[in-house]
Amino acid sequence: MAIKRAIAPFTAYIDGMPRVVRAGDLVEDTDPVMQGRTHLFETTEEHVAQRQQPRPQVETATAEPGEQRNLTPPTSGRSKPSSARGRRGGSK
């Protein structure tokens, strides 16, 4: 008997009753919900091996103290900066 992990959510009718399986649910390989749906499951070993893969580094949204950020200049299609507007937000 092995434990399998659902990789996608689905609903199956077992003995006329709906059964919802969510992604990440653990099911024994002898469970009737597995019958004909093995492509929707992976072994727990496969899941653990995927989780241990190095993830790509994600760029932070803010600069660390003292860090210089590369800023791209605004495009010409943007509206005027707020300093170019009048007191009530209209053009000068």
PDB file of C-alpha atoms in Angstrom:
ATOM      1  CA  MET A   1       0.000   0.000   0.000  1.00  0.00           C
ATOM      2  CA  ALA A   2       1.435   3.370  -1.059  1.00  0.00           C
ATOM      3  CA  ILE A   3       0.282   6.909  -0.469  1.00  0.00           C
ATOM      4  CA  LYS A   4      -0.366   9.105  -3.505  1.00  0.00           C
ATOM      5  CA  ARG A   5      -0.791  12.885  -3.664  1.00  0.00           C
ATOM      6  CA  ALA A   6      -3.373  14.543  -5.930  1.00  0.00           C
ATOM      7  CA  ILE A   7      -1.743  16.965  -8.375  1.00  0.00           C
ATOM      8  CA  ALA A   8      -5.004  18.496  -9.615  1.00  0.00           C
ATOM      9  CA  PRO A   9      -8.455  18.969  -8.090  1.00  0.00           C
ATOM     10  CA  PHE A  10     -11.332  16.865  -9.423  1.00  0.00           C
ATOM     11  CA  THR A  11     -14.698  15.385  -8.510  1.00  0.00           C
ATOM     12  CA  ALA A  12     -15.432  11.684  -8.928  1.00  0.00           C
ATOM     13  CA  TYR A  13     -18.632   9.745  -8.401  1.00  0.00           C
ATOM     14  CA  ILE A  14     -17.962   6.718  -6.197  1.00  0.00           C
ATOM     15  CA  ASP A  15     -20.999   4.460  -5.711  1.00  0.00           C
ATOM     16  CA  GLY A  16     -23.246   7.270  -6.959  1.00  0.00           C
ATOM     17  CA  MET A  17     -21.957   9.815  -4.452  1.00  0.00           C
ATOM     18  CA  PRO A  18     -19.764  12.769  -5.458  1.00  0.00           C
ATOM     19  CA  ARG A  19     -16.321  12.870  -3.898  1.00  0.00           C
ATOM     20  CA  VAL A  20     -14.162  15.969  -4.172  1.00  0.00           C
ATOM     21  CA  VAL A  21     -10.407  15.535  -4.207  1.00  0.00           C
ATOM     22  CA  ARG A  22      -8.358  18.717  -3.834  1.00  0.00           C
ATOM     23  CA  ALA A  23      -4.840  19.209  -5.127  1.00  0.00           C
ATOM     24  CA  GLY A  24      -2.499  18.060  -2.368  1.00  0.00           C
ATOM     25  CA  ASP A  25      -4.905  15.531  -0.827  1.00  0.00           C
ATOM     26  CA  LEU A  26      -3.252  12.256   0.180  1.00  0.00           C
ATOM     27  CA  VAL A  27      -4.940   9.018  -0.883  1.00  0.00           C
ATOM     28  CA  GLU A  28      -4.021   5.359  -0.519  1.00  0.00           C
ATOM     29  CA  ASP A  29      -3.393   3.624  -3.829  1.00  0.00           C
ATOM     30  CA  THR A  30      -6.141   1.100  -2.981  1.00  0.00           C
ATOM     31  CA  ASP A  31      -8.791   3.853  -2.704  1.00  0.00           C
ATOM     32  CA  PRO A  32     -11.567   3.552  -5.330  1.00  0.00           C
ATOM     33  CA  VAL A  33     -11.032   7.197  -6.342  1.00  0.00           C
ATOM     34  CA  MET A  34      -7.686   6.140  -7.855  1.00  0.00           C
ATOM     35  CA  GLN A  35      -9.323   3.735 -10.301  1.00  0.00           C
ATOM     36  CA  GLY A  36      -8.807   5.121 -13.825  1.00  0.00           C
ATOM     37  CA  ARG A  37      -7.400   8.408 -12.477  1.00  0.00           C
ATOM     38  CA  THR A  38      -3.778   7.539 -11.753  1.00  0.00           C
ATOM     39  CA  HIS A  39      -2.656  10.380 -14.059  1.00  0.00           C
ATOM     40  CA  LEU A  40      -4.059  12.835 -11.472  1.00  0.00           C
ATOM     41  CA  PHE A  41      -1.737  11.552  -8.730  1.00  0.00           C
ATOM     42  CA  GLU A  42       1.971  11.444  -7.963  1.00  0.00           C
ATOM     43  CA  THR A  43       3.945   9.571  -5.347  1.00  0.00           C
ATOM     44  CA  THR A  44       4.940  11.422  -2.224  1.00  0.00           C
ATOM     45  CA  GLU A  45       8.586  10.781  -3.135  1.00  0.00           C
ATOM     46  CA  GLU A  46       8.104  12.590  -6.468  1.00  0.00           C
ATOM     47  CA  HIS A  47       6.528  15.528  -4.678  1.00  0.00           C
ATOM     48  CA  VAL A  48       9.334  15.787  -2.127  1.00  0.00           C
ATOM     49  CA  ALA A  49      11.978  15.574  -4.883  1.00  0.00           C
ATOM     50  CA  GLN A  50      10.308  18.451  -6.777  1.00  0.00           C
ATOM     51  CA  ARG A  51      10.159  20.594  -3.629  1.00  0.00           C
ATOM     52  CA  GLN A  52      13.894  20.137  -3.072  1.00  0.00           C
ATOM     53  CA  GLN A  53      14.787  21.560  -6.506  1.00  0.00           C
ATOM     54  CA  PRO A  54      16.467  24.980  -6.246  1.00  0.00           C
ATOM     55  CA  ARG A  55      14.070  27.799  -7.045  1.00  0.00           C
ATOM     56  CA  PRO A  56      15.056  30.755  -9.222  1.00  0.00           C
ATOM     57  CA  GLN A  57      15.935  33.907  -7.334  1.00  0.00           C
ATOM     58  CA  VAL A  58      13.113  36.445  -7.226  1.00  0.00           C
ATOM     59  CA  GLU A  59      13.862  40.132  -7.511  1.00  0.00           C
ATOM     60  CA  THR A  60      12.834  42.138  -4.472  1.00  0.00           C
ATOM     61  CA  ALA A  61      10.403  45.004  -4.918  1.00  0.00           C
ATOM     62  CA  THR A  62      12.324  47.418  -2.719  1.00  0.00           C
ATOM     63  CA  ALA A  63      15.978  48.272  -2.322  1.00  0.00           C
ATOM     64  CA  GLU A  64      17.954  47.299   0.747  1.00  0.00           C
ATOM     65  CA  PRO A  65      19.399  50.240   2.727  1.00  0.00           C
ATOM     66  CA  GLY A  66      22.212  51.742   0.631  1.00  0.00           C
ATOM     67  CA  GLU A  67      21.419  49.611  -2.432  1.00  0.00           C
ATOM     68  CA  GLN A  68      21.134  51.448  -5.757  1.00  0.00           C
ATOM     69  CA  ARG A  69      18.262  50.397  -8.015  1.00  0.00           C
ATOM     70  CA  ASN A  70      18.285  50.538 -11.798  1.00  0.00           C
ATOM     71  CA  LEU A  71      15.265  52.591 -12.747  1.00  0.00           C
ATOM     72  CA  THR A  72      13.847  52.733 -16.229  1.00  0.00           C
ATOM     73  CA  PRO A  73      12.750  56.185 -17.365  1.00  0.00           C
ATOM     74  CA  PRO A  74       8.993  56.670 -17.846  1.00  0.00           C
ATOM     75  CA  THR A  75       7.630  56.338 -21.365  1.00  0.00           C
ATOM     76  CA  SER A  76       6.292  59.377 -23.232  1.00  0.00           C
ATOM     77  CA  GLY A  77       2.736  57.972 -23.166  1.00  0.00           C
ATOM     78  CA  ARG A  78       2.282  58.709 -19.482  1.00  0.00           C
ATOM     79  CA  SER A  79       0.455  61.697 -18.040  1.00  0.00           C
ATOM     80  CA  LYS A  80       2.303  64.689 -16.629  1.00  0.00           C
ATOM     81  CA  PRO A  81       3.802  64.343 -13.162  1.00  0.00           C
ATOM     82  CA  SER A  82       1.746  65.823 -10.350  1.00  0.00           C
ATOM     83  CA  SER A  83       4.180  68.760  -9.956  1.00  0.00           C
ATOM     84  CA  ALA A  84       3.269  69.961 -13.479  1.00  0.00           C
ATOM     85  CA  ARG A  85      -0.425  70.178 -12.606  1.00  0.00           C
ATOM     86  CA  GLY A  86      -2.197  73.092 -11.003  1.00  0.00           C
ATOM     87  CA  ARG A  87      -3.426  73.194  -7.473  1.00  0.00           C
ATOM     88  CA  ARG A  88      -6.660  71.328  -8.233  1.00  0.00           C
ATOM     89  CA  GLY A  89      -5.053  68.715 -10.493  1.00  0.00           C
ATOM     90  CA  GLY A  90      -5.662  70.473 -13.802  1.00  0.00           C
ATOM     91  CA  SER A  91      -3.043  71.734 -16.279  1.00  0.00           C
ATOM     92  CA  LYS A  92      -1.252  75.006 -15.555  1.00  0.00           C
TER      93      LYS A  92
END
